[in-house]
PDB file of C-alpha atoms in Angstrom:
ATOM      1  CA  LEU A  28       9.472   3.788  14.508  1.00  0.00           C
ATOM      2  CA  VAL A  29      11.725   0.966  13.167  1.00  0.00           C
ATOM      3  CA  ALA A  30      14.776   3.129  13.861  1.00  0.00           C
ATOM      4  CA  VAL A  31      13.459   4.104  17.464  1.00  0.00           C
ATOM      5  CA  ALA A  32      12.733   0.418  18.006  1.00  0.00           C
ATOM      6  CA  GLY A  33      16.131  -0.550  17.146  1.00  0.00           C
ATOM      7  CA  ALA A  34      17.763   2.078  19.639  1.00  0.00           C
ATOM      8  CA  LEU A  35      15.475   0.809  22.354  1.00  0.00           C
ATOM      9  CA  ALA A  36      16.222  -2.889  21.584  1.00  0.00           C
ATOM     10  CA  GLU A  37      19.928  -2.175  21.918  1.00  0.00           C
ATOM     11  CA  ARG A  38      19.328  -0.953  25.483  1.00  0.00           C
ATOM     12  CA  GLY A  39      17.862  -4.356  26.380  1.00  0.00           C
ATOM     13  CA  ASP A  40      14.207  -3.812  25.844  1.00  0.00           C
ATOM     14  CA  GLY A  41      14.003  -6.052  22.906  1.00  0.00           C
ATOM     15  CA  ALA A  42      10.987  -8.305  23.847  1.00  0.00           C
ATOM     16  CA  GLU A  43       8.799  -5.320  24.856  1.00  0.00           C
ATOM     17  CA  VAL A  44       9.796  -3.314  21.792  1.00  0.00           C
ATOM     18  CA  GLU A  45       8.950  -6.208  19.507  1.00  0.00           C
ATOM     19  CA  ARG A  46       5.543  -6.532  21.136  1.00  0.00           C
ATOM     20  CA  ARG A  47       4.885  -2.814  20.721  1.00  0.00           C
ATOM     21  CA  VAL A  48       6.039  -2.886  16.982  1.00  0.00           C
ATOM     22  CA  VAL A  49       3.543  -5.811  16.327  1.00  0.00           C
ATOM     23  CA  ALA A  50       0.740  -4.002  18.063  1.00  0.00           C
ATOM     24  CA  ARG A  51       1.399  -0.863  15.791  1.00  0.00           C
ATOM     25  CA  MET A  52       1.390  -2.828  12.510  1.00  0.00           C
ATOM     26  CA  GLU A  53      -2.395  -2.863  12.369  1.00  0.00           C
ATOM     27  CA  ARG A  54      -2.539   0.763  12.082  1.00  0.00           C
ATOM     28  CA  ALA A  55       0.442   1.381   9.804  1.00  0.00           C
ATOM     29  CA  SER A  56       0.524   1.785   5.993  1.00  0.00           C
ATOM     30  CA  GLU A  57       1.125  -1.357   3.925  1.00  0.00           C
ATOM     31  CA  ALA A  58       4.742  -0.064   3.199  1.00  0.00           C
ATOM     32  CA  ASN A  59       5.463   0.605   6.744  1.00  0.00           C
ATOM     33  CA  ARG A  60       4.042  -2.824   7.802  1.00  0.00           C
ATOM     34  CA  ALA A  61       6.490  -4.382   5.390  1.00  0.00           C
ATOM     35  CA  ARG A  62       9.462  -2.530   7.016  1.00  0.00           C
ATOM     36  CA  MET A  63       8.216  -3.560  10.560  1.00  0.00           C
ATOM     37  CA  ALA A  64       7.864  -7.177   9.428  1.00  0.00           C
ATOM     38  CA  ALA A  65      11.366  -7.134   8.037  1.00  0.00           C
ATOM     39  CA  TRP A  66      12.766  -5.779  11.235  1.00  0.00           C
ATOM     40  CA  LEU A  67      11.193  -8.368  13.375  1.00  0.00           C
ATOM     41  CA  LYS A  68      12.345 -11.072  11.026  1.00  0.00           C
ATOM     42  CA  GLY A  69      15.866  -9.852  11.137  1.00  0.00           C
ATOM     43  CA  ARG A  70      15.949  -9.704  14.778  1.00  0.00           C
ATOM     44  CA  ALA A  71      14.584 -13.336  15.061  1.00  0.00           C
ATOM     45  CA  GLU A  72      17.243 -14.483  12.479  1.00  0.00           C
ATOM     46  CA  ALA A  73      20.068 -12.748  14.409  1.00  0.00           C
ATOM     47  CA  ARG A  74      19.110 -14.595  17.723  1.00  0.00           C
ATOM     48  CA  ARG A  75      18.258 -17.833  15.849  1.00  0.00           C
ATOM     49  CA  ASP A  76      15.145 -17.776  17.860  1.00  0.00           C
ATOM     50  CA  ALA A  77      12.788 -20.313  16.148  1.00  0.00           C
ATOM     51  CA  GLU A  78       9.509 -19.155  18.098  1.00  0.00           C
ATOM     52  CA  ALA A  79      10.386 -15.425  17.374  1.00  0.00           C
ATOM     53  CA  MET A  80      10.959 -16.399  13.689  1.00  0.00           C
ATOM     54  CA  THR A  81       7.399 -17.963  13.594  1.00  0.00           C
ATOM     55  CA  GLY A  82       6.035 -14.615  15.147  1.00  0.00           C
ATOM     56  CA  ALA A  83       7.943 -12.660  12.687  1.00  0.00           C
ATOM     57  CA  LEU A  84       6.555 -14.666   9.664  1.00  0.00           C
ATOM     58  CA  GLU A  85       3.003 -14.293  11.045  1.00  0.00           C
ATOM     59  CA  ALA A  86       3.588 -10.556  11.218  1.00  0.00           C
ATOM     60  CA  GLU A  87       4.942 -10.561   7.678  1.00  0.00           C
ATOM     61  CA  LEU A  88       1.812 -12.439   6.480  1.00  0.00           C
ATOM     62  CA  ARG A  89      -0.315  -9.833   8.185  1.00  0.00           C
ATOM     63  CA  ALA A  90       1.680  -7.044   6.639  1.00  0.00           C
ATOM     64  CA  ARG A  91       1.404  -8.410   3.177  1.00  0.00           C
ATOM     65  CA  PRO A  92      -0.992 -11.372   2.833  1.00  0.00           C
ATOM     66  CA  SER A  93      -0.039 -13.827  -0.043  1.00  0.00           C
ATOM     67  CA  ALA A  94      -0.151 -17.629  -0.639  1.00  0.00           C
ATOM     68  CA  GLU A  95       3.808 -17.501  -0.324  1.00  0.00           C
ATOM     69  CA  ALA A  96       3.671 -15.803   3.036  1.00  0.00           C
ATOM     70  CA  TYR A  97       1.072 -18.270   4.253  1.00  0.00           C
ATOM     71  CA  ASP A  98       3.203 -21.282   3.109  1.00  0.00           C
ATOM     72  CA  ALA A  99       6.383 -19.935   4.739  1.00  0.00           C
ATOM     73  CA  LEU A 100       4.605 -19.537   8.084  1.00  0.00           C
ATOM     74  CA  ARG A 101       3.109 -22.985   7.831  1.00  0.00           C
ATOM     75  CA  ALA A 102       6.390 -24.528   7.017  1.00  0.00           C
ATOM     76  CA  ARG A 103       8.106 -22.756   9.901  1.00  0.00           C
ATOM     77  CA  ALA A 104       5.271 -23.255  12.474  1.00  0.00           C
ATOM     78  CA  GLY A 105       5.534 -26.981  12.625  1.00  0.00           C
ATOM     79  CA  ARG A 106       3.531 -28.397  15.538  1.00  0.00           C
ATOM     80  CA  ARG A 107       2.267 -24.896  16.438  1.00  0.00           C
ATOM     81  CA  TRP A 108       0.287 -24.758  13.179  1.00  0.00           C
ATOM     82  CA  GLY A 109      -2.831 -26.288  14.847  1.00  0.00           C
ATOM     83  CA  GLU A 110      -2.752 -23.167  17.145  1.00  0.00           C
ATOM     84  CA  ILE A 111      -1.767 -20.530  14.634  1.00  0.00           C
ATOM     85  CA  GLU A 112      -3.922 -21.486  11.437  1.00  0.00           C
ATOM     86  CA  PRO A 113      -7.287 -20.744  12.992  1.00  0.00           C
ATOM     87  CA  ARG A 114      -6.540 -17.276  14.148  1.00  0.00           C
ATOM     88  CA  VAL A 115      -4.700 -16.378  10.754  1.00  0.00           C
ATOM     89  CA  LEU A 116      -7.853 -17.564   8.793  1.00  0.00           C
ATOM     90  CA  ALA A 117     -10.202 -15.625  11.130  1.00  0.00           C
ATOM     91  CA  TRP A 118      -7.921 -12.425  10.712  1.00  0.00           C
ATOM     92  CA  LEU A 119      -8.169 -12.830   6.891  1.00  0.00           C
ATOM     93  CA  GLU A 120     -11.944 -13.398   7.007  1.00  0.00           C
ATOM     94  CA  GLU A 121     -12.440 -10.396   9.220  1.00  0.00           C
ATOM     95  CA  ARG A 122     -10.637  -8.279   6.819  1.00  0.00           C
ATOM     96  CA  ASN A 123     -12.578  -9.703   3.603  1.00  0.00           C
ATOM     97  CA  HIS A 124      -9.138 -10.790   2.190  1.00  0.00           C
ATOM     98  CA  ALA A 125      -9.223 -13.137  -0.924  1.00  0.00           C
ATOM     99  CA  LEU A 126      -6.494 -15.369   0.558  1.00  0.00           C
ATOM    100  CA  VAL A 127      -8.944 -16.993   2.847  1.00  0.00           C
ATOM    101  CA  TYR A 128     -10.827 -18.424  -0.275  1.00  0.00           C
ATOM    102  CA  GLU A 129      -7.636 -19.256  -2.045  1.00  0.00           C
ATOM    103  CA  VAL A 130      -6.239 -21.288   0.980  1.00  0.00           C
ATOM    104  CA  LEU A 131      -9.607 -23.212   1.681  1.00  0.00           C
ATOM    105  CA  LEU A 132     -10.154 -23.932  -1.962  1.00  0.00           C
ATOM    106  CA  ARG A 133      -6.719 -25.323  -2.746  1.00  0.00           C
ATOM    107  CA  GLU A 134      -6.992 -27.628   0.458  1.00  0.00           C
ATOM    108  CA  GLY A 135     -10.449 -28.764  -0.583  1.00  0.00           C
ATOM    109  CA  ARG A 136     -12.066 -27.412   2.477  1.00  0.00           C
ATOM    110  CA  LEU A 137     -15.395 -26.632   0.770  1.00  0.00           C
ATOM    111  CA  ASP A 138     -17.433 -26.401   3.977  1.00  0.00           C
ATOM    112  CA  GLU A 139     -15.373 -23.675   5.422  1.00  0.00           C
ATOM    113  CA  ALA A 140     -15.186 -21.795   2.016  1.00  0.00           C
ATOM    114  CA  LEU A 141     -18.887 -21.956   1.886  1.00  0.00           C
ATOM    115  CA  ARG A 142     -19.397 -20.633   5.274  1.00  0.00           C
ATOM    116  CA  VAL A 143     -17.050 -17.724   4.465  1.00  0.00           C
ATOM    117  CA  ALA A 144     -18.721 -17.140   1.119  1.00  0.00           C
ATOM    118  CA  LEU A 145     -22.275 -16.863   2.714  1.00  0.00           C
ATOM    119  CA  GLY A 146     -21.235 -15.313   6.025  1.00  0.00           C
ATOM    120  CA  GLU A 147     -22.449 -12.020   7.126  1.00  0.00           C
ATOM    121  CA  ARG A 148     -19.042 -10.605   7.439  1.00  0.00           C
ATOM    122  CA  GLN A 149     -18.511 -10.967   3.710  1.00  0.00           C
ATOM    123  CA  ARG A 150     -19.151  -7.946   1.322  1.00  0.00           C
ATOM    124  CA  PRO A 151     -21.164  -9.192  -1.611  1.00  0.00           C
ATOM    125  CA  THR A 152     -18.649  -7.659  -4.006  1.00  0.00           C
ATOM    126  CA  HIS A 153     -15.784  -9.402  -2.564  1.00  0.00           C
ATOM    127  CA  ALA A 154     -13.623 -12.130  -4.160  1.00  0.00           C
ATOM    128  CA  ILE A 155     -16.172 -12.861  -6.909  1.00  0.00           C
ATOM    129  CA  ALA A 156     -13.754 -14.906  -9.050  1.00  0.00           C
ATOM    130  CA  LEU A 157     -12.841 -17.204  -6.322  1.00  0.00           C
ATOM    131  CA  ARG A 158     -16.525 -17.610  -5.116  1.00  0.00           C
ATOM    132  CA  ARG A 159     -17.244 -18.704  -8.818  1.00  0.00           C
ATOM    133  CA  ARG A 160     -14.523 -21.401  -8.152  1.00  0.00           C
ATOM    134  CA  LEU A 161     -16.185 -22.488  -5.073  1.00  0.00           C
ATOM    135  CA  ALA A 162     -19.585 -22.822  -6.768  1.00  0.00           C
ATOM    136  CA  GLU A 163     -18.096 -24.765  -9.644  1.00  0.00           C
ATOM    137  CA  ALA A 164     -16.478 -27.086  -7.259  1.00  0.00           C
ATOM    138  CA  LEU A 165     -19.858 -27.621  -5.407  1.00  0.00           C
ATOM    139  CA  GLU A 166     -21.897 -28.225  -8.618  1.00  0.00           C
ATOM    140  CA  ALA A 167     -21.489 -31.934  -9.051  1.00  0.00           C
ATOM    141  CA  THR A 168     -22.152 -33.067  -5.588  1.00  0.00           C
ATOM    142  CA  ARG A 169     -23.795 -30.063  -3.715  1.00  0.00           C
ATOM    143  CA  PRO A 170     -25.898 -28.267  -6.280  1.00  0.00           C
ATOM    144  CA  ARG A 171     -28.014 -26.433  -3.784  1.00  0.00           C
ATOM    145  CA  ASP A 172     -25.024 -25.002  -1.910  1.00  0.00           C
ATOM    146  CA  ALA A 173     -23.699 -24.111  -5.512  1.00  0.00           C
ATOM    147  CA  LEU A 174     -26.900 -22.240  -6.302  1.00  0.00           C
ATOM    148  CA  ALA A 175     -26.663 -20.091  -2.999  1.00  0.00           C
ATOM    149  CA  VAL A 176     -23.008 -19.061  -4.024  1.00  0.00           C
ATOM    150  CA  TYR A 177     -24.131 -18.310  -7.580  1.00  0.00           C
ATOM    151  CA  ARG A 178     -27.018 -16.050  -6.302  1.00  0.00           C
ATOM    152  CA  SER A 179     -24.417 -14.217  -4.005  1.00  0.00           C
ATOM    153  CA  ILE A 180     -22.142 -13.698  -7.093  1.00  0.00           C
ATOM    154  CA  VAL A 181     -25.037 -12.321  -9.176  1.00  0.00           C
ATOM    155  CA  GLU A 182     -25.874  -9.708  -6.397  1.00  0.00           C
ATOM    156  CA  GLY A 183     -22.396  -8.811  -5.848  1.00  0.00           C
ATOM    157  CA  SER A 184     -21.518  -8.423  -9.575  1.00  0.00           C
ATOM    158  CA  VAL A 185     -24.603  -6.219 -10.324  1.00  0.00           C
ATOM    159  CA  ALA A 186     -23.674  -4.023  -7.318  1.00  0.00           C
ATOM    160  CA  LEU A 187     -20.424  -3.185  -9.093  1.00  0.00           C
ATOM    161  CA  ARG A 188     -22.308  -1.340 -11.786  1.00  0.00           C
ATOM    162  CA  SER A 189     -20.144  -2.080 -14.945  1.00  0.00           C
ATOM    163  CA  ARG A 190     -20.944  -3.881 -18.235  1.00  0.00           C
ATOM    164  CA  ALA A 191     -18.099  -6.403 -17.529  1.00  0.00           C
ATOM    165  CA  HIS A 192     -19.647  -7.210 -13.972  1.00  0.00           C
ATOM    166  CA  TYR A 193     -23.116  -7.333 -15.554  1.00  0.00           C
ATOM    167  CA  ARG A 194     -21.692 -10.142 -17.864  1.00  0.00           C
ATOM    168  CA  GLU A 195     -20.112 -11.928 -14.882  1.00  0.00           C
ATOM    169  CA  ALA A 196     -23.485 -11.860 -13.144  1.00  0.00           C
ATOM    170  CA  CYS A 197     -25.367 -13.210 -16.210  1.00  0.00           C
ATOM    171  CA  GLN A 198     -22.831 -15.987 -16.542  1.00  0.00           C
ATOM    172  CA  ALA A 199     -23.545 -16.882 -12.954  1.00  0.00           C
ATOM    173  CA  VAL A 200     -27.394 -16.786 -13.959  1.00  0.00           C
ATOM    174  CA  ALA A 201     -26.834 -19.207 -16.746  1.00  0.00           C
ATOM    175  CA  ARG A 202     -24.949 -21.679 -14.610  1.00  0.00           C
ATOM    176  CA  ALA A 203     -27.533 -21.434 -11.983  1.00  0.00           C
ATOM    177  CA  ARG A 204     -30.395 -22.043 -14.408  1.00  0.00           C
ATOM    178  CA  THR A 205     -28.664 -25.142 -15.599  1.00  0.00           C
ATOM    179  CA  LEU A 206     -28.448 -26.461 -12.101  1.00  0.00           C
ATOM    180  CA  MET A 207     -32.031 -25.638 -11.373  1.00  0.00           C
ATOM    181  CA  ALA A 208     -33.050 -27.432 -14.390  1.00  0.00           C
ATOM    182  CA  ARG A 209     -30.961 -30.443 -13.288  1.00  0.00           C
ATOM    183  CA  LEU A 210     -32.930 -30.321 -10.011  1.00  0.00           C
ATOM    184  CA  GLY A 211     -36.269 -30.244 -11.869  1.00  0.00           C
ATOM    185  CA  ASP A 212     -37.001 -26.687 -10.982  1.00  0.00           C
ATOM    186  CA  ASP A 213     -37.535 -24.980 -14.248  1.00  0.00           C
ATOM    187  CA  ALA A 214     -40.378 -22.820 -12.838  1.00  0.00           C
ATOM    188  CA  GLY A 215     -38.196 -21.494 -10.010  1.00  0.00           C
ATOM    189  CA  ALA A 216     -35.521 -20.550 -12.473  1.00  0.00           C
ATOM    190  CA  THR A 217     -37.979 -18.643 -14.575  1.00  0.00           C
ATOM    191  CA  ALA A 218     -39.403 -16.906 -11.620  1.00  0.00           C
ATOM    192  CA  TRP A 219     -35.843 -15.855 -10.383  1.00  0.00           C
ATOM    193  CA  VAL A 220     -34.925 -14.524 -13.693  1.00  0.00           C
ATOM    194  CA  GLU A 221     -38.090 -12.469 -13.992  1.00  0.00           C
ATOM    195  CA  ALA A 222     -37.534 -11.152 -10.547  1.00  0.00           C
ATOM    196  CA  LEU A 223     -34.087 -10.071 -11.492  1.00  0.00           C
ATOM    197  CA  ARG A 224     -35.468  -8.311 -14.516  1.00  0.00           C
ATOM    198  CA  GLU A 225     -37.891  -6.418 -12.363  1.00  0.00           C
ATOM    199  CA  ARG A 226     -35.536  -5.575  -9.646  1.00  0.00           C
ATOM    200  CA  TYR A 227     -32.852  -4.173 -11.990  1.00  0.00           C
ATOM    201  CA  ALA A 228     -35.377  -2.663 -14.531  1.00  0.00           C
ATOM    202  CA  ALA A 229     -33.363   0.595 -14.302  1.00  0.00           C
ATOM    203  CA  LEU A 230     -30.171  -0.931 -15.516  1.00  0.00           C
ATOM    204  CA  PRO A 231     -30.426  -1.209 -19.336  1.00  0.00           C
ATOM    205  CA  ALA A 232     -26.830  -2.621 -19.678  1.00  0.00           C
ATOM    206  CA  PHE A 233     -27.903  -5.357 -17.374  1.00  0.00           C
ATOM    207  CA  GLN A 234     -30.967  -6.105 -19.154  1.00  0.00           C
ATOM    208  CA  GLN A 235     -29.099  -6.456 -22.497  1.00  0.00           C
ATOM    209  CA  GLU A 236     -26.621  -8.905 -20.909  1.00  0.00           C
ATOM    210  CA  LEU A 237     -29.352 -10.979 -19.263  1.00  0.00           C
ATOM    211  CA  GLY A 238     -31.164 -11.249 -22.485  1.00  0.00           C
ATOM    212  CA  ALA A 239     -28.033 -12.339 -24.233  1.00  0.00           C
ATOM    213  CA  ALA A 240     -27.195 -14.941 -21.624  1.00  0.00           C
TER     214      ALA A 240
END
């Protein structure tokens, strides 16, 4: 595709070809997305086209999402960042990509991170380590929100069905119980743990980890 696109661009169809390459990137493999993004970036550099370079960097971010690619796009976008950022974050959220948490947490945007963590789009098994960071950041000032995140971590970790993830779940249970005690809800904490024991009675490894925690 890149070779054909290059040939067509030489005939003077560059802008249309670039739009078609971007449209095809969503369906391409990761390796091919990277090649297509590099081609777009090279064309923008050759023309010294600032707007096209911003578009190429956004395509590169979508090809291989990373904090480095996000920062490069932000630095290049300048005044256009207010327009670009919401669609980039929405794109990452739709694809359950952990980078959306990483960005929001490092910028201290806890309300947005909480909305993503508890949103219907999120798989319960997604970005557990980053959701734990969110819960820890919320503990001091927003303990009830932190509890909601810890509960989602417990469900997501148990769903992964491994001893290591059961241990992760039970660590979240322990942190949540401490918070509930701080809120004066020891009875609620006890009832929750008993409900977990009953719900996952068929998982002996989880029961062992829960007892140890």
